[in-house]
XYZ file of C-alpha atoms in Angstrom:
720
model
C -89.688 -32.731 -33.217
C -86.641 -30.999 -31.675
C -84.443 -28.709 -33.746
C -80.593 -28.737 -33.463
C -79.219 -25.664 -31.774
C -77.924 -23.118 -34.271
C -74.827 -22.560 -32.173
C -73.545 -26.068 -32.961
C -73.739 -25.552 -36.718
C -71.909 -22.206 -36.371
C -69.152 -23.863 -34.372
C -68.806 -26.593 -36.990
C -68.547 -24.041 -39.765
C -65.810 -22.166 -37.924
C -63.843 -25.340 -37.301
C -64.199 -26.372 -40.953
C -62.978 -22.930 -42.054
C -59.973 -23.105 -39.709
C -59.090 -26.586 -41.014
C -59.315 -25.472 -44.592
C -57.140 -22.408 -44.094
C -54.772 -24.261 -41.789
C -54.235 -26.879 -44.500
C -53.578 -24.191 -47.098
C -51.150 -22.402 -44.732
C -49.285 -25.646 -44.064
C -49.006 -26.339 -47.811
C -47.666 -22.840 -48.439
C -45.207 -23.154 -45.547
C -43.986 -26.518 -46.849
C -43.532 -25.069 -50.313
C -41.632 -22.084 -48.935
C -39.456 -24.314 -46.733
C -38.777 -26.642 -49.670
C -37.863 -23.669 -51.840
C -35.648 -22.249 -49.074
C -33.857 -25.600 -48.735
C -33.259 -25.729 -52.472
C -31.876 -22.178 -52.609
C -29.917 -22.589 -49.386
C -28.585 -25.959 -50.559
C -27.306 -24.462 -53.786
C -25.833 -21.498 -51.872
C -24.307 -23.781 -49.221
C -22.871 -26.096 -51.894
C -21.667 -23.242 -54.093
C -19.768 -21.463 -51.293
C -18.792 -24.644 -49.392
C -20.039 -23.265 -46.071
C -19.415 -26.516 -44.214
C -15.739 -26.249 -44.929
C -15.699 -22.574 -43.930
C -17.394 -23.316 -40.636
C -14.858 -26.036 -39.946
C -12.016 -23.693 -40.912
C -13.343 -20.879 -38.697
C -13.869 -23.251 -35.773
C -10.407 -24.772 -36.118
C -8.863 -21.297 -36.530
C -10.514 -20.055 -33.365
C -9.444 -23.194 -31.563
C -5.889 -22.750 -32.861
C -5.770 -19.069 -31.852
C -7.115 -19.878 -28.393
C -4.620 -22.722 -28.008
C -1.718 -20.517 -29.104
C -2.845 -17.816 -26.674
C -3.162 -20.237 -23.770
C 0.131 -21.903 -24.639
C 1.805 -18.489 -24.647
C 0.335 -17.777 -21.209
C 1.598 -21.123 -19.932
C 5.075 -20.647 -21.407
C 5.407 -17.119 -19.973
C 4.106 -17.944 -16.490
C 7.608 -18.534 -15.156
C 6.722 -22.115 -14.268
C 10.364 -23.147 -14.090
C 10.735 -20.840 -11.082
C 7.667 -22.164 -9.236
C 9.518 -24.438 -6.813
C 11.928 -21.653 -5.805
C 9.019 -19.277 -5.278
C 7.082 -21.664 -3.074
C 9.982 -23.036 -1.059
C 11.250 -19.732 0.329
C 9.670 -16.591 1.786
C 10.209 -13.106 0.413
C 13.166 -11.720 2.361
C 13.681 -8.070 3.317
C 17.191 -6.663 3.658
C 18.256 -3.367 5.233
C 20.585 -0.681 3.899
C 23.590 -2.761 4.969
C 22.218 -5.834 3.133
C 21.518 -7.567 6.441
C 18.353 -9.647 6.877
C 15.541 -7.605 8.406
C 12.595 -10.018 8.216
C 10.384 -11.779 5.725
C 6.993 -11.501 4.077
C 4.510 -14.249 3.453
C 0.742 -14.499 3.620
C 0.158 -17.867 1.926
C 3.248 -19.756 2.931
C 4.336 -21.863 5.855
C 7.368 -23.937 6.812
C 8.474 -25.752 3.665
C 9.401 -29.430 4.061
C 10.508 -32.017 1.522
C 8.404 -35.073 0.697
C 10.695 -37.420 2.622
C 9.948 -35.340 5.726
C 6.203 -35.848 5.309
C 4.531 -38.993 6.618
C 3.497 -41.412 3.815
C 0.029 -41.383 5.396
C -0.479 -37.823 4.098
C -0.095 -38.529 0.332
C -2.197 -41.671 0.773
C -5.027 -39.699 2.374
C -4.778 -36.663 0.076
C -4.603 -38.585 -3.195
C -7.424 -40.916 -2.132
C -9.591 -37.868 -1.518
C -8.496 -35.342 -4.108
C -6.964 -37.095 -7.109
C -6.618 -40.887 -7.268
C -5.246 -40.843 -10.822
C -2.565 -38.278 -9.983
C 0.331 -40.499 -11.075
C -1.432 -41.533 -14.318
C -2.545 -38.198 -15.778
C -0.706 -35.291 -17.355
C -1.958 -32.331 -15.381
C -5.666 -32.639 -16.119
C -8.423 -35.225 -16.044
C -10.615 -35.925 -19.083
C -13.411 -37.176 -16.817
C -13.044 -34.103 -14.683
C -13.208 -31.850 -17.729
C -16.328 -33.634 -18.893
C -17.910 -33.023 -15.508
C -16.845 -29.380 -15.629
C -18.253 -29.011 -19.166
C -21.593 -30.462 -18.052
C -21.740 -28.017 -15.169
C -20.844 -25.158 -17.533
C -23.747 -25.965 -19.865
C -26.080 -26.347 -16.896
C -25.062 -22.990 -15.424
C -25.342 -21.231 -18.779
C -28.884 -22.529 -19.162
C -29.606 -21.245 -15.663
C -27.932 -17.903 -16.561
C -25.068 -18.397 -14.100
C -21.780 -17.014 -15.353
C -19.458 -19.298 -13.381
C -18.289 -22.882 -13.051
C -19.552 -24.765 -10.018
C -16.445 -26.825 -9.341
C -15.375 -30.086 -10.905
C -12.375 -31.135 -12.930
C -9.422 -29.988 -10.839
C -6.479 -32.325 -10.374
C -3.775 -31.857 -7.729
C -1.659 -30.067 -10.350
C -4.534 -27.783 -11.310
C -5.183 -26.919 -7.674
C -1.502 -26.044 -7.257
C -1.650 -23.852 -10.366
C -4.803 -22.129 -9.168
C -3.230 -21.243 -5.815
C 0.165 -20.256 -7.222
C -0.702 -18.453 -10.465
C -4.403 -17.619 -10.685
C -7.276 -16.140 -8.727
C -10.076 -18.111 -7.087
C -12.598 -16.656 -9.552
C -14.528 -19.494 -11.198
C -14.829 -18.712 -14.912
C -14.293 -20.668 -18.116
C -11.279 -18.559 -19.146
C -9.611 -19.114 -15.770
C -10.235 -22.860 -16.040
C -8.696 -22.905 -19.531
C -5.575 -21.064 -18.331
C -5.395 -23.435 -15.360
C -5.310 -26.506 -17.630
C -2.596 -25.182 -19.941
C -0.372 -24.004 -17.078
C -0.928 -27.356 -15.340
C 0.368 -29.138 -18.448
C 3.441 -26.893 -18.420
C 3.996 -27.647 -14.720
C 3.849 -31.366 -15.497
C 6.448 -30.826 -18.240
C 8.808 -29.052 -15.842
C 8.501 -31.086 -12.632
C 8.243 -34.666 -11.453
C 5.064 -35.939 -9.810
C 6.734 -36.021 -6.403
C 7.892 -32.411 -6.821
C 4.353 -31.349 -7.705
C 2.877 -33.227 -4.748
C 5.475 -31.653 -2.425
C 4.666 -28.142 -3.664
C 0.944 -28.789 -3.313
C 1.177 -30.045 0.270
C 3.359 -27.113 1.268
C 1.082 -24.572 -0.410
C -2.285 -25.902 0.802
C -4.420 -23.895 3.228
C -5.547 -25.501 6.500
C -7.474 -22.688 8.196
C -6.572 -20.314 11.061
C -4.011 -18.599 8.838
C -1.959 -21.802 8.564
C -0.423 -22.790 5.227
C 1.440 -26.010 4.489
C 1.356 -29.491 5.964
C 4.185 -28.917 8.489
C 2.547 -25.929 10.203
C -0.858 -27.653 10.026
C 0.581 -30.691 11.811
C 1.936 -28.387 14.520
C -1.233 -26.298 14.699
C -3.687 -29.157 15.216
C -1.653 -32.069 16.641
C 1.636 -30.596 17.922
C 3.720 -33.000 15.836
C 5.930 -32.682 12.790
C 4.588 -33.601 9.358
C 6.767 -36.708 9.412
C 4.972 -37.968 12.546
C 1.347 -37.720 11.359
C -0.669 -40.875 11.985
C -3.318 -42.266 9.625
C -6.328 -40.607 11.367
C -4.402 -37.341 11.738
C -3.457 -37.379 8.047
C -7.084 -38.156 7.149
C -8.258 -35.217 9.260
C -5.932 -32.790 7.468
C -6.758 -34.238 4.039
C -10.446 -33.750 4.779
C -9.876 -30.069 5.567
C -8.576 -29.277 2.069
C -12.057 -29.079 0.562
C -13.292 -26.551 3.125
C -10.952 -25.562 5.979
C -13.702 -23.525 7.630
C -16.391 -26.199 7.538
C -14.079 -29.017 8.648
C -12.178 -27.130 11.324
C -11.384 -29.609 14.147
C -11.358 -26.797 16.706
C -14.573 -24.994 15.738
C -16.542 -27.927 14.250
C -15.262 -31.202 15.762
C -18.357 -33.283 14.912
C -18.356 -32.316 11.223
C -14.584 -32.780 11.081
C -14.784 -36.252 12.562
C -17.471 -37.274 10.073
C -15.324 -35.908 7.240
C -12.238 -37.721 8.574
C -14.133 -41.017 8.649
C -15.232 -40.433 5.063
C -11.592 -39.919 4.041
C -10.631 -43.140 5.843
C -13.268 -45.002 3.828
C -11.954 -43.431 0.610
C -8.500 -44.707 1.537
C -10.002 -48.192 1.786
C -11.519 -47.813 -1.695
C -8.153 -46.648 -3.008
C -6.437 -49.724 -1.452
C -4.342 -47.620 0.932
C -6.022 -49.030 4.039
C -7.818 -52.205 5.064
C -11.440 -52.022 6.123
C -10.679 -53.396 9.584
C -7.951 -50.784 10.161
C -10.271 -48.031 8.944
C -13.002 -49.190 11.321
C -10.566 -49.010 14.225
C -9.374 -45.524 13.247
C -12.953 -44.267 12.915
C -13.503 -44.966 16.618
C -10.626 -42.725 17.753
C -11.039 -39.117 18.867
C -9.623 -36.225 16.857
C -6.931 -35.608 19.493
C -6.469 -31.894 18.743
C -3.424 -30.404 20.471
C -2.339 -26.850 19.635
C 1.429 -26.509 19.306
C 1.961 -24.005 16.503
C 3.744 -20.719 17.240
C 3.355 -18.068 14.557
C 6.660 -16.939 13.082
C 6.464 -13.188 13.583
C 8.943 -12.084 10.946
C 6.981 -8.949 10.064
C 9.213 -7.089 12.494
C 8.891 -3.561 11.149
C 5.227 -3.416 10.131
C 4.859 0.157 8.884
C 8.111 0.013 6.935
C 7.224 -3.369 5.406
C 3.760 -2.041 4.506
C 5.398 0.761 2.534
C 7.751 -1.685 0.830
C 4.752 -3.682 -0.416
C 2.976 -0.494 -1.536
C 6.029 0.778 -3.407
C 6.567 -2.594 -5.087
C 2.975 -2.442 -6.335
C 2.782 1.240 -7.314
C 6.272 1.814 -8.720
C 7.304 -1.633 -9.969
C 3.855 -3.148 -10.685
C 4.387 -6.281 -8.597
C 1.137 -7.375 -6.958
C 0.753 -7.810 -3.214
C 0.106 -11.527 -3.657
C 3.268 -11.929 -5.699
C 5.498 -9.846 -3.454
C 4.262 -11.722 -0.381
C 4.603 -15.222 -1.755
C 7.005 -15.496 -4.652
C 10.312 -15.685 -2.819
C 11.777 -12.306 -3.764
C 14.798 -10.701 -2.141
C 14.006 -7.048 -1.493
C 16.842 -4.705 -0.593
C 15.704 -1.526 1.136
C 16.821 1.760 2.698
C 15.879 0.529 6.175
C 18.192 1.316 9.090
C 17.295 -1.332 11.658
C 18.879 0.609 14.512
C 16.777 3.684 13.765
C 13.627 1.642 13.185
C 14.011 -0.292 16.436
C 14.664 2.937 18.343
C 11.621 4.640 16.829
C 9.374 1.649 17.548
C 10.640 1.459 21.137
C 9.791 5.139 21.606
C 6.270 4.582 20.315
C 5.797 1.451 22.411
C 6.294 3.517 25.606
C 2.984 5.225 26.473
C 4.818 7.512 28.893
C 6.140 9.427 25.892
C 2.612 10.571 25.014
C -0.198 12.554 26.646
C -2.751 10.553 28.605
C -5.734 9.114 26.753
C -8.890 11.198 26.570
C -11.750 10.591 29.001
C -13.327 8.041 26.645
C -10.034 6.148 26.266
C -9.114 7.454 22.813
C -5.357 7.525 22.252
C -3.473 10.593 21.147
C -2.122 9.485 17.779
C 1.291 10.170 16.339
C 3.508 9.360 13.373
C 7.197 9.764 12.566
C 9.486 9.258 9.609
C 13.262 9.419 9.195
C 15.078 9.703 5.892
C 18.516 10.244 4.427
C 18.648 13.888 3.242
C 21.133 13.111 0.468
C 19.294 10.239 -1.222
C 15.718 10.391 0.114
C 15.956 6.807 1.335
C 13.539 6.287 4.236
C 15.431 4.770 7.154
C 12.587 4.389 9.677
C 8.845 4.971 9.839
C 6.021 4.499 12.346
C 2.527 5.298 11.152
C 0.581 5.287 14.401
C 0.081 4.053 17.924
C -1.775 0.924 19.009
C -2.311 -2.346 17.156
C -0.974 -2.393 13.629
C -3.359 -3.357 10.819
C -1.708 -4.980 7.809
C -1.400 -2.311 5.118
C -3.779 -0.140 7.102
C -3.724 3.635 7.442
C -0.170 4.972 7.716
C -0.257 8.488 9.153
C 3.382 9.081 8.279
C 2.695 8.784 4.546
C -1.069 8.972 3.989
C -2.284 11.537 6.508
C -2.938 15.143 5.467
C -2.946 17.759 8.237
C -2.186 21.484 8.267
C 1.529 21.960 9.017
C 1.297 25.038 11.241
C 4.549 26.959 11.672
C 6.687 24.197 10.169
C 5.757 25.738 6.815
C 7.263 29.162 7.621
C 10.835 28.289 6.579
C 9.512 26.887 3.301
C 7.059 29.542 2.084
C 8.344 32.660 3.903
C 11.973 32.670 4.962
C 13.568 30.650 2.143
C 11.978 32.749 -0.638
C 12.819 35.921 1.297
C 16.497 34.930 1.306
C 16.214 34.113 -2.391
C 14.869 37.630 -3.016
C 17.535 39.674 -1.270
C 16.757 39.448 2.450
C 19.441 38.291 4.860
C 19.385 36.135 7.958
C 19.498 39.189 10.235
C 17.141 41.390 8.228
C 14.880 43.495 10.427
C 11.241 42.430 10.234
C 8.201 44.275 11.498
C 6.686 42.688 14.602
C 3.373 44.492 15.029
C -0.218 43.450 15.267
C -1.805 44.661 12.042
C -4.527 43.754 9.592
C -4.226 42.939 5.901
C -6.595 43.074 2.981
C -10.277 43.738 2.681
C -11.071 40.886 5.065
C -8.848 42.431 7.766
C -6.763 39.293 8.251
C -4.977 39.854 11.592
C -2.310 37.316 12.605
C -1.347 37.159 16.274
C 1.791 36.011 18.026
C 1.221 33.045 20.324
C 1.320 35.233 23.465
C -0.216 38.300 21.763
C 2.856 40.439 22.542
C 4.888 42.372 19.951
C 8.315 44.018 20.000
C 7.885 46.335 17.035
C 10.825 44.879 15.115
C 12.831 41.675 15.252
C 15.718 40.136 13.269
C 14.662 37.379 10.909
C 16.544 34.586 12.680
C 14.840 35.428 15.983
C 11.386 35.673 14.388
C 11.995 32.166 13.071
C 13.306 30.469 16.218
C 10.626 32.081 18.396
C 8.018 31.158 15.768
C 6.463 34.634 15.706
C 3.437 34.885 13.457
C 3.195 38.634 12.852
C 6.680 39.011 11.286
C 6.162 35.902 9.120
C 2.922 37.218 7.615
C 4.412 40.720 7.224
C 7.383 39.248 5.334
C 5.210 37.086 3.057
C 3.172 40.182 2.267
C 6.432 41.971 1.420
C 7.831 39.358 -0.956
C 4.395 38.553 -2.352
C 2.037 35.635 -1.735
C 2.732 34.387 -5.258
C 6.386 33.837 -4.365
C 5.471 31.788 -1.297
C 2.881 29.801 -3.245
C 5.270 29.020 -6.117
C 8.046 27.853 -3.847
C 5.589 25.670 -1.906
C 4.868 23.925 -5.208
C 8.609 23.558 -5.869
C 8.997 21.964 -2.434
C 6.351 19.400 -3.396
C 3.664 20.586 -0.980
C 0.079 19.939 -2.193
C -1.102 23.564 -2.275
C -4.245 24.578 -4.149
C -5.362 27.867 -5.675
C -7.475 28.570 -2.613
C -4.275 28.513 -0.511
C -2.873 31.565 -2.298
C -3.304 34.010 0.587
C -1.377 35.317 3.583
C -2.662 32.515 5.845
C -0.270 30.240 3.933
C 2.544 31.754 6.035
C 1.083 30.048 9.119
C 0.262 26.717 7.477
C -3.202 27.494 6.166
C -3.726 24.788 3.518
C -6.790 23.135 2.041
C -5.402 19.581 2.121
C -2.445 19.734 4.462
C 0.680 17.580 4.397
C 2.044 14.273 5.644
C 5.157 13.845 7.812
C 6.900 12.323 4.784
C 6.197 15.433 2.688
C 7.478 17.733 5.439
C 10.606 15.600 5.949
C 11.281 15.694 2.213
C 10.970 19.486 2.142
C 13.358 19.973 5.082
C 15.839 17.586 3.470
C 16.272 20.338 0.871
C 17.813 22.640 3.511
C 20.029 19.752 4.572
C 21.132 18.932 1.016
C 22.382 22.245 -0.428
C 19.014 23.155 -1.935
C 18.514 19.803 -3.723
C 15.250 18.040 -2.786
C 15.370 14.210 -2.836
C 12.466 11.863 -3.543
C 11.579 9.494 -0.679
C 11.823 5.791 -1.488
C 12.062 2.454 0.341
C 13.305 -0.134 -2.166
C 16.793 -0.175 -3.666
C 16.607 -3.505 -5.488
C 14.270 -6.461 -6.034
C 15.631 -9.874 -7.037
C 13.249 -12.679 -7.974
C 13.537 -16.297 -6.837
C 15.709 -17.193 -9.842
C 18.243 -14.465 -9.014
C 17.155 -12.016 -11.707
C 17.118 -8.304 -10.793
C 13.583 -7.138 -11.636
C 13.758 -3.626 -10.140
C 16.467 -1.235 -9.049
C 16.613 2.247 -7.549
C 20.009 3.661 -6.697
C 18.486 6.833 -5.252
C 20.074 10.200 -5.723
C 17.186 11.588 -7.794
C 17.000 15.186 -6.652
C 15.273 18.368 -7.757
C 16.921 21.791 -7.545
C 14.648 23.974 -5.394
C 16.754 26.741 -3.825
C 20.365 27.874 -4.027
C 22.961 26.160 -1.867
C 23.659 29.512 -0.151
C 19.992 29.897 0.781
C 19.936 26.317 2.086
C 22.965 26.972 4.300
C 21.494 30.225 5.581
C 18.231 28.450 6.397
C 20.106 25.763 8.328
C 21.975 28.488 10.200
C 18.681 30.039 11.306
C 16.976 26.705 11.994
C 19.752 25.685 14.392
C 18.440 28.465 16.636
C 15.112 26.666 17.058
C 16.852 23.980 19.113
C 19.565 26.235 20.552
C 17.323 28.898 22.119
C 13.884 28.668 20.524
C 10.657 26.669 20.615
C 12.505 23.359 20.236
C 15.059 23.902 22.967
C 13.536 21.270 25.277
C 13.499 18.746 22.395
C 17.242 18.884 21.748
C 19.161 15.678 22.536
C 22.262 16.192 24.656
C 25.566 16.657 22.830
C 23.995 17.050 19.385
C 23.386 20.092 17.195
C 20.024 20.002 15.437
C 18.269 22.286 12.993
C 14.542 22.262 12.378
C 11.200 23.727 13.343
C 8.172 23.218 15.559
C 4.577 23.939 14.660
C 1.048 23.824 16.036
C -2.436 24.362 14.674
C -5.412 25.669 16.601
C -8.028 23.126 17.648
C -10.691 24.847 15.579
C -13.240 23.975 18.269
C -15.588 26.866 18.883
C -14.897 28.558 22.200
C -11.626 26.677 22.686
C -8.783 28.917 21.544
C -6.179 27.685 24.042
C -5.783 24.093 22.836
C -4.352 22.580 19.677
C -5.360 20.219 16.907
C -1.912 19.291 15.604
C 1.603 19.428 16.964
C 4.580 19.127 14.636
C 8.326 18.997 15.060
C 11.034 18.532 12.438
C 14.719 18.093 13.178
C 17.760 17.269 11.122
C 21.509 16.805 11.155
C 23.702 16.265 8.073
C 22.939 12.543 8.480
C 19.175 12.304 8.968
C 15.881 14.223 8.803
C 13.042 13.299 11.176
C 9.486 14.667 11.085
C 6.947 13.883 13.827
C 3.245 14.693 14.167
C 0.964 14.318 17.168
C -2.786 14.763 17.499
C -6.165 13.037 17.455
C -7.502 11.454 14.292
C -10.782 13.298 14.875
C -10.579 16.605 16.704
C -13.581 17.797 18.710
C -14.321 19.318 22.095
C -13.414 16.026 23.819
C -10.329 15.337 21.739
C -7.892 18.258 21.680
C -4.256 18.635 22.673
C -3.474 20.736 25.720
C -1.204 23.617 24.867
C 0.978 22.712 27.853
C 1.324 19.037 28.650
C 3.710 17.079 30.835
C 4.204 14.600 28.005
C 4.345 16.959 25.039
C 5.772 16.448 21.584
C 9.129 17.975 22.528
C 9.716 15.231 25.084
C 8.677 12.580 22.564
C 11.002 14.004 19.927
C 13.953 14.256 22.311
C 13.557 10.610 23.275
C 13.121 9.595 19.646
C 16.072 11.586 18.300
C 18.403 10.499 21.080
C 18.022 6.892 19.976
C 18.164 7.656 16.254
C 21.227 9.911 16.371
C 23.198 7.245 18.206
C 23.025 5.151 15.015
C 24.405 7.937 12.768
C 28.039 8.981 12.123
C 27.435 12.210 14.034
C 28.428 14.511 11.166
C 28.622 18.182 12.202
C 27.055 21.144 10.414
C 29.483 23.366 8.526
C 27.390 26.463 9.344
C 27.024 28.272 12.644
C 23.905 29.312 14.524
C 22.563 32.559 13.023
C 22.239 34.308 16.377
C 25.816 33.428 17.250
C 26.937 34.823 13.885
C 24.963 38.011 14.435
C 26.431 38.518 17.924
C 29.951 38.018 16.613
C 29.353 40.527 13.878
C 28.014 43.096 16.330
C 30.918 42.549 18.730
C 33.248 43.075 15.818
C 31.791 46.538 15.391
C 30.420 45.969 11.942
C 27.342 47.978 11.129
C 25.821 49.947 8.311
C 27.753 49.972 5.058
C 30.852 48.404 6.686
C 28.869 45.223 7.128
C 28.886 44.790 3.381
C 32.425 43.463 3.676
C 32.178 41.492 6.959
C 31.158 37.971 7.992
C 32.434 36.547 4.716
C 29.932 39.023 3.336
C 28.494 38.866 -0.100
C 28.504 42.402 -1.489
C 25.268 41.961 -3.380
C 23.472 40.408 -0.399
C 24.518 43.176 1.931
C 23.605 45.830 -0.589
C 20.136 44.308 -0.980
C 19.879 44.088 2.797
C 20.693 47.788 3.158
C 18.135 48.682 0.506
C 15.512 46.614 2.312
C 16.369 48.295 5.625
C 16.047 51.727 4.049
C 12.705 50.735 2.547
C 11.462 49.480 5.913
C 12.495 52.704 7.642
C 10.790 54.738 4.940
C 7.614 52.738 5.433
C 7.735 53.415 9.170
C 8.116 57.155 8.527
C 5.163 57.122 6.158
C 3.059 55.186 8.671
C 3.982 57.716 11.347
C 3.140 60.606 9.064
C -0.254 59.055 8.266
C -0.901 58.597 11.970
C -0.728 62.371 12.411
C -3.840 62.700 10.274
């Protein structure tokens, strides 16, 4: 007789135990759940939670609706047609048209100038119920809601299309971003309703067709018709209209030039949709499906961005100072009045377009770069700007405003000579011109030709751009004085720049041509430094002034007497100094040249940067030349056939012809000094000559005595 395995009885006992305890656990759970329902029911009934949930839900819905309605009502919908139907226009300082801006706008045409085949094809494809809905589609919203739930379950935080009517698509392009989120979709619906309240269906359809994108940088049905078929929008045939309507979903995928097969298949699908929408018979559609695309390029881009670097700065200033976005400023039909002088801008651009005005390219073909800016010294209004050579990149790097390079000797008038005049020195003060070392690090500045005269009058040290006297003078008046006045002039100096090398342009960050031009405008404006600006007024498409800048905001930096004395000395730079070959014929200029060493090891003879600044009472111009990246293969020859002086002469000749030709009221410092010497004035008598200021001449005499005493002491020390 066989016995049952003991393992089976053990298994049965375990199962029976689990059943017993499972039953007890289920009974306990049911009792607890029943008790919870009783307590929760009493609590729910006592505090009427159903009503509160409904109230909270309706309150949230009401708040959201109020918020979205507010957004819709404040979106300036009533101005939409004006914004879309005209480009943003730029006007110069004489209120003459200078060009236009638009990035998402083409030639605007009215609906009666668009072939009826276009609305038939577009509405059959995009929105068949367009004339029977009020801005949004309930079916479309249901589809969008389904996709939202699906994407949330799949942890995707976006909406995968669906739900957009023609009006919503117009709103998305005109008011919103392309970001696909629930909040954007909600704003789109409410603004679309407001658009429907403000405009007729035909107006909305017209705006949509003129604001649609058709690839290759082409916006609007008129330019698309020209771009792909070389006809006007009014002449588009059924298959041509179907082709363009098919592109709206994806201009890149259904591009008749790049992807003809896919485009033809899409066109034929649109033709079939037109049949379904009763806009075309099946037999006609079948005939049209057999035709070729017939692409024929006839579009010519309207190059109204005539002054690219200036227009770039206008857009930047509108964004930074007036908080108008690039998209808005480019597309919303503003009128922007600026400080632009078209004559000066054209002249400057013509100078830069001529490669003969620049040194030859390096061996590897790299261009020598350059940048220039011109501004009104009284107001700070920029009249012309070029930010580089070669092909312009929209809102790319502008060397005239964004570059930072060491200014070389152009900084001497700012941090050395102007503060010296402010502290008692005079234009013909005697400066020491010797090779000497300073400080514990034995800083030893050298003149460009390493020759020294022992002493030199200040005006000559300036126009010959001598380094030794400049450093000696900064040491005399104190580095702190030079550093403080550099800050007053708006130069971006840092604590590490507080040393004698500042006299020769030694700066951590460097400066831009615009910053240098602004500083020199101070000498040209009786010691008052203006703030550069480009925009004088912005008017929106409805005619409302949304921004205004009358200019004239100035900062007192130095005395008017010091400014005049500086101009007197700076005239010498072009009369008989380092800028003599840059002087345009029949004009008197004041200003300064400057260079910086290449910094390449073993190459002391060539330069990294070349600067030149020149001004008249009417205009200040600052120009820089150099390579973007300086190395052993990319340096500027110290002597070049096409140097910066030649460039500046050509540039200034054209610019000055557009100005009134106002003359300086001060005379060249060297001429003044020669007249004074010929008149026999010297020593204490000079206190009362040359329209002399008693205090100035007294300070000058004290300084001269101090200098002579220092020489005697140095000589005495030399004996030991």
